[in-house]
PDB file of C-alpha atoms in Angstrom:
ATOM      1  CA  MET A1122     -58.801-114.276  -5.223  1.00 89.00           C
ATOM      2  CA  PRO A1123     -62.196-114.882  -2.718  1.00 95.00           C
ATOM      3  CA  LEU A1124     -62.390-117.470  -0.382  1.00 97.00           C
ATOM      4  CA  TYR A1125     -64.634-119.466  -2.403  1.00 97.00           C
ATOM      5  CA  HIS A1126     -65.863-120.900  -5.494  1.00 97.00           C
ATOM      6  CA  LEU A1127     -68.485-121.018  -6.942  1.00 98.00           C
ATOM      7  CA  ASP A1128     -70.136-122.488  -9.781  1.00 97.00           C
ATOM      8  CA  GLU A1129     -72.309-119.799 -11.898  1.00 94.00           C
ATOM      9  CA  SER A1130     -74.190-123.546 -13.425  1.00 95.00           C
ATOM     10  CA  ALA A1131     -75.800-124.105 -10.269  1.00 94.00           C
ATOM     11  CA  THR A1132     -77.399-120.671  -9.999  1.00 95.00           C
ATOM     12  CA  ASP A1133     -79.415-120.196 -13.253  1.00 93.00           C
ATOM     13  CA  GLY A1134     -83.350-119.562 -12.365  1.00 91.00           C
ATOM     14  CA  LEU A1135     -81.946-118.356  -8.710  1.00 93.00           C
ATOM     15  CA  HIS A1136     -83.996-115.995  -7.582  1.00 92.00           C
ATOM     16  CA  THR A1137     -83.761-113.076  -5.174  1.00 93.00           C
ATOM     17  CA  PRO A1138     -82.780-116.299  -2.006  1.00 96.00           C
ATOM     18  CA  ILE A1139     -83.414-116.518   1.336  1.00 97.00           C
ATOM     19  CA  VAL A1140     -80.220-117.483   3.120  1.00 97.00           C
ATOM     20  CA  VAL A1141     -80.411-119.906   6.110  1.00 97.00           C
ATOM     21  CA  ALA A1142     -76.995-120.521   7.828  1.00 98.00           C
ATOM     22  CA  ALA A1143     -75.693-122.421  10.608  1.00 97.00           C
ATOM     23  CA  PHE A1144     -71.846-123.596  11.996  1.00 97.00           C
ATOM     24  CA  ASP A1145     -71.383-125.874  14.029  1.00 94.00           C
ATOM     25  CA  GLY A1146     -69.581-125.705  17.523  1.00 84.00           C
ATOM     26  CA  TRP A1147     -71.042-122.828  18.628  1.00 83.00           C
ATOM     27  CA  VAL A1148     -73.977-121.658  18.406  1.00 92.00           C
ATOM     28  CA  ASP A1149     -75.134-124.890  18.314  1.00 96.00           C
ATOM     29  CA  ALA A1150     -76.336-126.819  22.053  1.00 94.00           C
ATOM     30  CA  GLY A1151     -77.164-129.973  21.025  1.00 94.00           C
ATOM     31  CA  SER A1152     -76.233-129.723  17.421  1.00 95.00           C
ATOM     32  CA  ALA A1153     -79.714-128.609  16.360  1.00 97.00           C
ATOM     33  CA  ALA A1154     -79.022-126.011  13.486  1.00 97.00           C
ATOM     34  CA  THR A1155     -76.740-127.230  11.998  1.00 96.00           C
ATOM     35  CA  ALA A1156     -78.683-130.146  11.342  1.00 95.00           C
ATOM     36  CA  THR A1157     -82.414-127.662  10.891  1.00 95.00           C
ATOM     37  CA  VAL A1158     -79.706-127.374   7.898  1.00 95.00           C
ATOM     38  CA  SER A1159     -78.105-129.751   7.035  1.00 92.00           C
ATOM     39  CA  ARG A1160     -82.055-131.164   6.654  1.00 91.00           C
ATOM     40  CA  LEU A1161     -82.611-128.421   3.740  1.00 92.00           C
ATOM     41  CA  ALA A1162     -79.156-129.520   1.644  1.00 90.00           C
ATOM     42  CA  GLU A1163     -79.931-132.594   1.117  1.00 85.00           C
ATOM     43  CA  GLU A1164     -78.830-133.208  -1.859  1.00 79.00           C
ATOM     44  CA  GLY A1165     -78.965-130.274  -3.146  1.00 90.00           C
ATOM     45  CA  PRO A1166     -76.380-128.754  -5.425  1.00 95.00           C
ATOM     46  CA  VAL A1167     -73.327-127.170  -4.740  1.00 97.00           C
ATOM     47  CA  VAL A1168     -73.698-123.962  -4.929  1.00 97.00           C
ATOM     48  CA  ALA A1169     -69.837-122.471  -3.681  1.00 98.00           C
ATOM     49  CA  THR A1170     -67.224-123.577  -2.339  1.00 97.00           C
ATOM     50  CA  PHE A1171     -64.834-122.322   0.062  1.00 98.00           C
ATOM     51  CA  ASP A1172     -60.885-123.019   0.393  1.00 97.00           C
ATOM     52  CA  GLY A1173     -60.196-125.150   3.559  1.00 97.00           C
ATOM     53  CA  ASP A1174     -57.227-124.345   3.832  1.00 97.00           C
ATOM     54  CA  ALA A1175     -57.003-120.803   4.268  1.00 97.00           C
ATOM     55  CA  ILE A1176     -60.573-121.148   6.697  1.00 98.00           C
ATOM     56  CA  PHE A1177     -59.225-124.416   9.164  1.00 97.00           C
ATOM     57  CA  ASP A1178     -57.054-125.292  11.506  1.00 97.00           C
ATOM     58  CA  PHE A1179     -56.907-129.156  11.092  1.00 96.00           C
ATOM     59  CA  ARG A1180     -54.767-129.609  13.755  1.00 94.00           C
ATOM     60  CA  ALA A1181     -58.075-128.080  15.551  1.00 92.00           C
ATOM     61  CA  ARG A1182     -60.539-129.357  13.159  1.00 91.00           C
ATOM     62  CA  ARG A1183     -58.794-133.014  12.536  1.00 94.00           C
ATOM     63  CA  PRO A1184     -60.100-134.923   9.259  1.00 95.00           C
ATOM     64  CA  THR A1185     -61.440-137.876   9.711  1.00 96.00           C
ATOM     65  CA  LEU A1186     -60.220-141.422   8.703  1.00 97.00           C
ATOM     66  CA  GLU A1187     -61.953-143.450   8.525  1.00 96.00           C
ATOM     67  CA  ILE A1188     -59.995-147.090   7.871  1.00 97.00           C
ATOM     68  CA  VAL A1189     -61.445-149.979   6.802  1.00 96.00           C
ATOM     69  CA  ASP A1190     -60.254-153.610   7.759  1.00 96.00           C
ATOM     70  CA  GLY A1191     -56.571-152.659   8.473  1.00 96.00           C
ATOM     71  CA  ARG A1192     -56.305-149.890   5.068  1.00 96.00           C
ATOM     72  CA  PRO A1193     -56.273-146.444   5.939  1.00 95.00           C
ATOM     73  CA  ASP A1194     -59.318-145.987   3.155  1.00 95.00           C
ATOM     74  CA  THR A1195     -61.198-142.178   3.057  1.00 96.00           C
ATOM     75  CA  LEU A1196     -60.299-138.576   4.605  1.00 95.00           C
ATOM     76  CA  THR A1197     -63.858-136.196   5.416  1.00 95.00           C
ATOM     77  CA  TRP A1198     -62.435-133.551   5.891  1.00 96.00           C
ATOM     78  CA  PRO A1199     -64.147-130.686   7.229  1.00 96.00           C
ATOM     79  CA  SER A1200     -66.043-128.019   5.078  1.00 96.00           C
ATOM     80  CA  LEU A1201     -68.282-125.239   4.637  1.00 97.00           C
ATOM     81  CA  THR A1202     -70.644-125.198   1.719  1.00 97.00           C
ATOM     82  CA  LEU A1203     -73.294-123.492  -0.341  1.00 98.00           C
ATOM     83  CA  ARG A1204     -76.771-125.858  -1.118  1.00 97.00           C
ATOM     84  CA  ARG A1205     -79.825-124.928  -3.228  1.00 96.00           C
ATOM     85  CA  SER A1206     -82.616-125.696  -2.451  1.00 93.00           C
ATOM     86  CA  SER A1207     -86.183-124.562  -4.078  1.00 85.00           C
ATOM     87  CA  THR A1208     -89.756-125.701  -2.309  1.00 84.00           C
ATOM     88  CA  ASP A1209     -93.155-124.489  -2.988  1.00 82.00           C
ATOM     89  CA  GLY A1210     -91.396-121.776  -5.266  1.00 80.00           C
ATOM     90  CA  ALA A1211     -89.346-120.529  -3.421  1.00 89.00           C
ATOM     91  CA  ASP A1212     -85.360-120.586  -3.925  1.00 94.00           C
ATOM     92  CA  LEU A1213     -82.648-121.536  -0.428  1.00 96.00           C
ATOM     93  CA  LEU A1214     -79.803-121.288  -0.720  1.00 97.00           C
ATOM     94  CA  LEU A1215     -77.902-123.248   2.911  1.00 97.00           C
ATOM     95  CA  LEU A1216     -74.905-122.393   4.427  1.00 98.00           C
ATOM     96  CA  THR A1217     -73.709-124.730   6.869  1.00 96.00           C
ATOM     97  CA  GLY A1218     -70.785-126.736   7.501  1.00 96.00           C
ATOM     98  CA  ALA A1219     -67.283-126.541  10.663  1.00 95.00           C
ATOM     99  CA  GLU A1220     -67.484-122.783  12.151  1.00 96.00           C
ATOM    100  CA  PRO A1221     -64.272-121.060  10.107  1.00 97.00           C
ATOM    101  CA  ASP A1222     -60.629-120.934  13.055  1.00 96.00           C
ATOM    102  CA  PHE A1223     -59.182-117.779  10.310  1.00 97.00           C
ATOM    103  CA  ARG A1224     -60.150-115.414   8.174  1.00 97.00           C
ATOM    104  CA  TRP A1225     -63.172-113.737   9.113  1.00 97.00           C
ATOM    105  CA  HIS A1226     -62.559-110.375   7.813  1.00 97.00           C
ATOM    106  CA  GLU A1227     -61.425-111.396   5.239  1.00 98.00           C
ATOM    107  CA  LEU A1228     -64.540-114.360   5.002  1.00 98.00           C
ATOM    108  CA  ALA A1229     -67.247-111.756   5.832  1.00 98.00           C
ATOM    109  CA  ALA A1230     -66.599-109.574   2.805  1.00 97.00           C
ATOM    110  CA  ASP A1231     -66.766-112.447   1.083  1.00 98.00           C
ATOM    111  CA  ILE A1232     -70.089-113.655   1.238  1.00 98.00           C
ATOM    112  CA  ILE A1233     -71.687-109.975   1.656  1.00 97.00           C
ATOM    113  CA  ALA A1234     -70.148-109.435  -2.297  1.00 97.00           C
ATOM    114  CA  LEU A1235     -71.327-113.651  -2.790  1.00 97.00           C
ATOM    115  CA  MET A1236     -74.809-112.710  -1.686  1.00 97.00           C
ATOM    116  CA  ARG A1237     -75.054-109.096  -3.595  1.00 96.00           C
ATOM    117  CA  ARG A1238     -73.728-111.332  -6.856  1.00 96.00           C
ATOM    118  CA  LEU A1239     -76.806-114.014  -6.164  1.00 97.00           C
ATOM    119  CA  GLU A1240     -78.924-110.787  -4.632  1.00 96.00           C
ATOM    120  CA  VAL A1241     -80.082-112.206  -1.961  1.00 97.00           C
ATOM    121  CA  SER A1242     -83.502-111.119  -0.260  1.00 96.00           C
ATOM    122  CA  THR A1243     -82.660-112.113   2.785  1.00 96.00           C
ATOM    123  CA  TRP A1244     -80.240-113.521   5.617  1.00 98.00           C
ATOM    124  CA  LEU A1245     -81.545-115.824   7.929  1.00 97.00           C
ATOM    125  CA  SER A1246     -79.909-117.600  10.949  1.00 97.00           C
ATOM    126  CA  VAL A1247     -80.832-120.542  12.695  1.00 97.00           C
ATOM    127  CA  GLY A1248     -78.553-120.895  16.558  1.00 96.00           C
ATOM    128  CA  SER A1249     -78.784-123.317  19.677  1.00 96.00           C
ATOM    129  CA  ILE A1250     -78.321-122.031  22.917  1.00 93.00           C
ATOM    130  CA  PRO A1251     -77.712-123.900  26.373  1.00 91.00           C
ATOM    131  CA  ALA A1252     -80.698-122.300  28.196  1.00 90.00           C
ATOM    132  CA  ALA A1253     -82.993-123.288  32.101  1.00 88.00           C
ATOM    133  CA  VAL A1254     -86.099-124.873  29.832  1.00 91.00           C
ATOM    134  CA  PRO A1255     -87.108-128.030  30.908  1.00 93.00           C
ATOM    135  CA  HIS A1256     -88.032-130.673  27.915  1.00 94.00           C
ATOM    136  CA  THR A1257     -91.644-131.555  28.172  1.00 94.00           C
ATOM    137  CA  ARG A1258     -92.733-127.843  27.356  1.00 93.00           C
ATOM    138  CA  PRO A1259     -92.180-126.690  23.468  1.00 94.00           C
ATOM    139  CA  VAL A1260     -89.023-125.407  22.058  1.00 95.00           C
ATOM    140  CA  PRO A1261     -88.589-121.629  22.800  1.00 93.00           C
ATOM    141  CA  ILE A1262     -87.044-119.575  20.231  1.00 95.00           C
ATOM    142  CA  LEU A1263     -85.681-116.149  20.536  1.00 93.00           C
ATOM    143  CA  GLY A1264     -85.459-113.769  18.006  1.00 95.00           C
ATOM    144  CA  THR A1265     -82.432-111.350  16.519  1.00 94.00           C
ATOM    145  CA  GLU A1266     -83.247-108.628  13.677  1.00 95.00           C
ATOM    146  CA  SER A1267     -81.727-105.661  11.174  1.00 95.00           C
ATOM    147  CA  THR A1268     -84.667-103.999  11.462  1.00 93.00           C
ATOM    148  CA  SER A1269     -88.205-104.054  13.942  1.00 93.00           C
ATOM    149  CA  GLY A1270     -90.540-105.950  11.899  1.00 93.00           C
ATOM    150  CA  LEU A1271     -88.267-108.920  10.141  1.00 94.00           C
ATOM    151  CA  LEU A1272     -89.323-111.299  12.584  1.00 94.00           C
ATOM    152  CA  ARG A1273     -92.396-113.328  12.426  1.00 92.00           C
ATOM    153  CA  GLY A1274     -94.952-115.919  13.573  1.00 88.00           C
ATOM    154  CA  ASP A1275     -94.586-115.756  17.783  1.00 87.00           C
ATOM    155  CA  VAL A1276     -91.046-115.559  18.096  1.00 91.00           C
ATOM    156  CA  ALA A1277     -90.749-112.015  20.034  1.00 87.00           C
ATOM    157  CA  ALA A1278     -86.755-110.378  19.199  1.00 88.00           C
ATOM    158  CA  GLY A1279     -85.165-110.534  23.144  1.00 79.00           C
ATOM    159  CA  PRO A1280     -83.656-110.826  25.566  1.00 78.00           C
ATOM    160  CA  THR A1281     -84.394-106.703  27.365  1.00 77.00           C
ATOM    161  CA  GLY A1282     -81.796-105.315  27.806  1.00 80.00           C
ATOM    162  CA  THR A1283     -77.640-106.100  26.541  1.00 81.00           C
ATOM    163  CA  LEU A1284     -76.737-109.072  26.408  1.00 77.00           C
ATOM    164  CA  ARG A1285     -72.943-109.265  25.711  1.00 81.00           C
ATOM    165  CA  VAL A1286     -71.622-112.946  24.713  1.00 80.00           C
ATOM    166  CA  PRO A1287     -68.230-114.364  22.434  1.00 83.00           C
ATOM    167  CA  ALA A1288     -69.328-113.428  19.171  1.00 89.00           C
ATOM    168  CA  ALA A1289     -69.784-116.467  17.309  1.00 93.00           C
ATOM    169  CA  PHE A1290     -68.829-116.381  13.019  1.00 96.00           C
ATOM    170  CA  LEU A1291     -72.640-116.680  11.607  1.00 96.00           C
ATOM    171  CA  SER A1292     -72.844-113.793  14.531  1.00 94.00           C
ATOM    172  CA  VAL A1293     -69.858-111.656  12.572  1.00 96.00           C
ATOM    173  CA  LEU A1294     -71.887-112.662   9.075  1.00 97.00           C
ATOM    174  CA  ASP A1295     -75.233-111.458  10.708  1.00 95.00           C
ATOM    175  CA  HIS A1296     -73.475-107.649  11.572  1.00 94.00           C
ATOM    176  CA  ALA A1297     -72.109-107.878   8.346  1.00 96.00           C
ATOM    177  CA  VAL A1298     -74.763-108.713   6.490  1.00 96.00           C
ATOM    178  CA  ALA A1299     -77.401-106.426   8.050  1.00 95.00           C
ATOM    179  CA  ARG A1300     -74.436-103.355   7.357  1.00 94.00           C
ATOM    180  CA  ALA A1301     -74.451-105.054   3.712  1.00 95.00           C
ATOM    181  CA  GLY A1302     -78.395-103.348   3.043  1.00 95.00           C
ATOM    182  CA  ILE A1303     -79.509-107.422   3.525  1.00 96.00           C
ATOM    183  CA  PRO A1304     -82.206-108.058   5.831  1.00 97.00           C
ATOM    184  CA  ALA A1305     -81.319-109.635   9.073  1.00 97.00           C
ATOM    185  CA  VAL A1306     -82.802-112.019  11.367  1.00 97.00           C
ATOM    186  CA  GLY A1307     -81.587-114.782  13.634  1.00 97.00           C
ATOM    187  CA  TYR A1308     -83.840-117.367  15.102  1.00 97.00           C
ATOM    188  CA  PHE A1309     -81.736-119.396  18.217  1.00 96.00           C
ATOM    189  CA  ALA A1310     -83.314-122.198  19.662  1.00 96.00           C
ATOM    190  CA  GLN A1311     -83.150-123.022  23.404  1.00 94.00           C
ATOM    191  CA  VAL A1312     -81.469-126.393  24.477  1.00 95.00           C
ATOM    192  CA  PRO A1313     -82.121-127.914  27.281  1.00 94.00           C
ATOM    193  CA  HIS A1314     -79.021-126.728  29.629  1.00 90.00           C
ATOM    194  CA  TYR A1315     -79.289-131.011  31.251  1.00 89.00           C
ATOM    195  CA  VAL A1316     -79.936-132.967  27.755  1.00 89.00           C
ATOM    196  CA  SER A1317     -76.218-134.366  26.110  1.00 86.00           C
ATOM    197  CA  GLY A1318     -76.056-134.775  23.050  1.00 91.00           C
ATOM    198  CA  ALA A1319     -78.255-134.119  19.225  1.00 95.00           C
ATOM    199  CA  TYR A1320     -81.786-132.831  20.423  1.00 96.00           C
ATOM    200  CA  PRO A1321     -84.114-133.186  17.344  1.00 97.00           C
ATOM    201  CA  ALA A1322     -87.049-131.083  19.280  1.00 97.00           C
ATOM    202  CA  ALA A1323     -84.439-127.902  18.378  1.00 97.00           C
ATOM    203  CA  SER A1324     -83.801-128.590  15.002  1.00 97.00           C
ATOM    204  CA  LEU A1325     -87.444-129.509  14.776  1.00 97.00           C
ATOM    205  CA  ALA A1326     -88.468-126.175  16.066  1.00 97.00           C
ATOM    206  CA  LEU A1327     -86.383-124.117  14.195  1.00 97.00           C
ATOM    207  CA  LEU A1328     -87.180-126.091  10.733  1.00 96.00           C
ATOM    208  CA  ALA A1329     -90.274-124.599  11.426  1.00 96.00           C
ATOM    209  CA  ALA A1330     -89.923-121.156  12.231  1.00 96.00           C
ATOM    210  CA  VAL A1331     -87.631-121.738   8.851  1.00 96.00           C
ATOM    211  CA  GLU A1332     -90.724-122.764   7.117  1.00 94.00           C
ATOM    212  CA  ARG A1333     -92.856-119.246   8.252  1.00 94.00           C
ATOM    213  CA  HIS A1334     -90.465-117.109   7.289  1.00 95.00           C
ATOM    214  CA  ALA A1335     -89.981-118.170   4.044  1.00 93.00           C
ATOM    215  CA  GLY A1336     -93.760-118.895   3.007  1.00 91.00           C
ATOM    216  CA  VAL A1337     -92.684-122.584   2.425  1.00 91.00           C
ATOM    217  CA  THR A1338     -93.135-126.197   3.430  1.00 90.00           C
ATOM    218  CA  LEU A1339     -89.734-128.382   4.037  1.00 91.00           C
ATOM    219  CA  SER A1340     -90.070-132.274   5.451  1.00 88.00           C
ATOM    220  CA  ALA A1341     -88.794-132.536   8.909  1.00 91.00           C
ATOM    221  CA  GLY A1342     -87.738-136.979   7.835  1.00 89.00           C
ATOM    222  CA  ALA A1343     -86.283-138.527  10.169  1.00 92.00           C
ATOM    223  CA  LEU A1344     -86.118-135.536  12.788  1.00 94.00           C
ATOM    224  CA  THR A1345     -90.010-136.137  14.489  1.00 95.00           C
ATOM    225  CA  GLY A1346     -89.493-139.841  15.455  1.00 96.00           C
ATOM    226  CA  GLU A1347     -86.078-138.749  16.751  1.00 96.00           C
ATOM    227  CA  ALA A1348     -87.219-136.468  18.544  1.00 96.00           C
ATOM    228  CA  VAL A1349     -90.371-138.697  19.651  1.00 96.00           C
ATOM    229  CA  ALA A1350     -87.665-141.415  20.791  1.00 96.00           C
ATOM    230  CA  LEU A1351     -85.765-138.810  23.031  1.00 95.00           C
ATOM    231  CA  ARG A1352     -88.763-137.272  24.162  1.00 95.00           C
ATOM    232  CA  SER A1353     -88.621-141.090  25.980  1.00 95.00           C
ATOM    233  CA  ARG A1354     -85.718-141.762  27.327  1.00 93.00           C
ATOM    234  CA  LEU A1355     -85.673-137.572  29.213  1.00 92.00           C
ATOM    235  CA  ASP A1356     -88.688-138.672  29.857  1.00 93.00           C
ATOM    236  CA  ARG A1357     -88.317-142.110  32.153  1.00 93.00           C
ATOM    237  CA  ALA A1358     -84.942-141.082  33.284  1.00 89.00           C
ATOM    238  CA  ALA A1359     -86.444-137.693  34.994  1.00 89.00           C
ATOM    239  CA  ALA A1360     -89.599-140.725  36.729  1.00 91.00           C
ATOM    240  CA  ALA A1361     -87.023-142.839  38.246  1.00 91.00           C
ATOM    241  CA  ASP A1362     -84.140-139.423  39.553  1.00 88.00           C
ATOM    242  CA  ALA A1363     -85.928-137.580  41.970  1.00 89.00           C
ATOM    243  CA  ASP A1364     -83.686-135.184  42.476  1.00 88.00           C
ATOM    244  CA  THR A1365     -84.137-134.702  38.310  1.00 87.00           C
ATOM    245  CA  ARG A1366     -87.527-134.538  38.605  1.00 88.00           C
ATOM    246  CA  ALA A1367     -87.425-131.611  40.678  1.00 89.00           C
ATOM    247  CA  HIS A1368     -85.579-129.860  38.475  1.00 88.00           C
ATOM    248  CA  VAL A1369     -87.770-130.432  35.169  1.00 90.00           C
ATOM    249  CA  GLU A1370     -90.528-129.795  37.603  1.00 90.00           C
ATOM    250  CA  ARG A1371     -89.398-126.379  38.486  1.00 88.00           C
ATOM    251  CA  LEU A1372     -88.421-125.515  34.710  1.00 88.00           C
ATOM    252  CA  GLU A1373     -91.730-126.029  34.044  1.00 90.00           C
ATOM    253  CA  ALA A1374     -92.696-123.459  36.709  1.00 89.00           C
ATOM    254  CA  MET A1375     -90.929-120.930  34.687  1.00 84.00           C
ATOM    255  CA  VAL A1376     -91.969-121.848  31.378  1.00 84.00           C
ATOM    256  CA  ASP A1377     -95.698-121.291  33.085  1.00 81.00           C
ATOM    257  CA  GLU A1378     -95.169-117.988  34.770  1.00 78.00           C
ATOM    258  CA  ALA A1379     -94.201-117.153  30.522  1.00 68.00           C
ATOM    259  CA  ARG A1380     -90.683-116.064  33.062  1.00 57.00           C
ATOM    260  CA  GLN A1381     -88.124-114.960  30.036  1.00 51.00           C
ATOM    261  CA  PRO A1382     -84.826-115.482  30.434  1.00 52.00           C
ATOM    262  CA  ALA A1383     -82.775-113.284  31.959  1.00 52.00           C
ATOM    263  CA  GLY A1384     -79.139-111.478  30.138  1.00 47.00           C
ATOM    264  CA  ASP A1385     -77.313-112.536  32.704  1.00 52.00           C
ATOM    265  CA  GLU A1386     -79.097-116.486  32.661  1.00 54.00           C
ATOM    266  CA  LEU A1387     -78.759-116.930  30.203  1.00 46.00           C
ATOM    267  CA  ILE A1388     -75.502-115.507  29.740  1.00 46.00           C
ATOM    268  CA  GLY A1389     -73.271-118.198  32.309  1.00 52.00           C
ATOM    269  CA  GLU A1390     -75.285-121.305  30.240  1.00 50.00           C
ATOM    270  CA  ILE A1391     -73.385-119.758  27.507  1.00 48.00           C
ATOM    271  CA  GLU A1392     -69.945-119.477  29.581  1.00 51.00           C
ATOM    272  CA  ARG A1393     -70.687-123.823  30.521  1.00 54.00           C
ATOM    273  CA  PHE A1394     -71.192-124.677  27.747  1.00 47.00           C
ATOM    274  CA  LEU A1395     -68.265-123.032  25.865  1.00 47.00           C
ATOM    275  CA  ARG A1396     -65.749-124.744  29.421  1.00 54.00           C
ATOM    276  CA  ASP A1397     -67.422-127.956  29.336  1.00 58.00           C
ATOM    277  CA  ARG A1398     -66.101-128.447  24.982  1.00 50.00           C
ATOM    278  CA  SER A1399     -62.506-129.735  24.947  1.00 47.00           C
ATOM    279  CA  PRO A1400     -60.358-127.293  22.899  1.00 44.00           C
ATOM    280  CA  GLY A1401     -61.222-127.253  18.715  1.00 45.00           C
ATOM    281  CA  GLU A1402     -63.999-129.729  19.178  1.00 45.00           C
ATOM    282  CA  GLY A1403     -66.601-129.639  17.080  1.00 41.00           C
ATOM    283  CA  PRO A1404     -70.575-129.897  17.708  1.00 36.00           C
ATOM    284  CA  GLY A1405     -71.874-128.560  20.619  1.00 36.00           C
ATOM    285  CA  ARG A1406     -72.352-130.955  24.016  1.00 35.00           C
ATOM    286  CA  PRO A1407     -74.516-129.368  26.570  1.00 34.00           C
ATOM    287  CA  ASN A1408     -74.054-131.305  30.172  1.00 34.00           C
TER     288      ASN A1408
END
């Protein structure tokens, strides 16, 4: 039996859809990637659900219990879903949720079979990684592509050279999709390594990347106001502390010199990001 359940009625009229995928935890610094895809998936009909009992470790990803006036009320379980959104005549399928813990090979094979069944035209991975970039400059985007020329806008594939990092389930799917012959690209926002918590500016940058690639216009919702508010708080924090201000200025100088991050620099930030996360932690929270 496959690890998913498909709602056939939700696929009516679906035409060569584009999949946009993001999972929490690894490759989701500042929760930027999952916030982007969740924004796109809001109120969209569910096309497919996945077997949580088979793919999640509930001791590492415990369900959330809501207690109301001393009475256990509701349980919210980790989940992985595929939702549908149609805009500007384009069909998007949004695959998002908690990164699976188990059965990666089997789940990847099932997802590929599902993508073929739905006649998916393109696979878009979106992610966010901690990097030595300042909050005072536009969010840089690194790209990956299964074949040269697939990336759009001013996003370039990179970094140059060989980069070896711990793979996420998203990376496993990227690889499997490309081997299945489906064009696959990835857009990865760089989040300032000194930011703690959500970073909506990166979500906006990823949303713009999806817009360019899919040729659609998407609503940012509350993300714009959240990004402005956080920028103001970070500016105040930098102005109040000389060491922080000096660090931001050094990062600004690097960006203004158009120096791209080297592979070992990214590895260092990524290793620190993973080391600082506690076991079983959900969305990434770089310090």
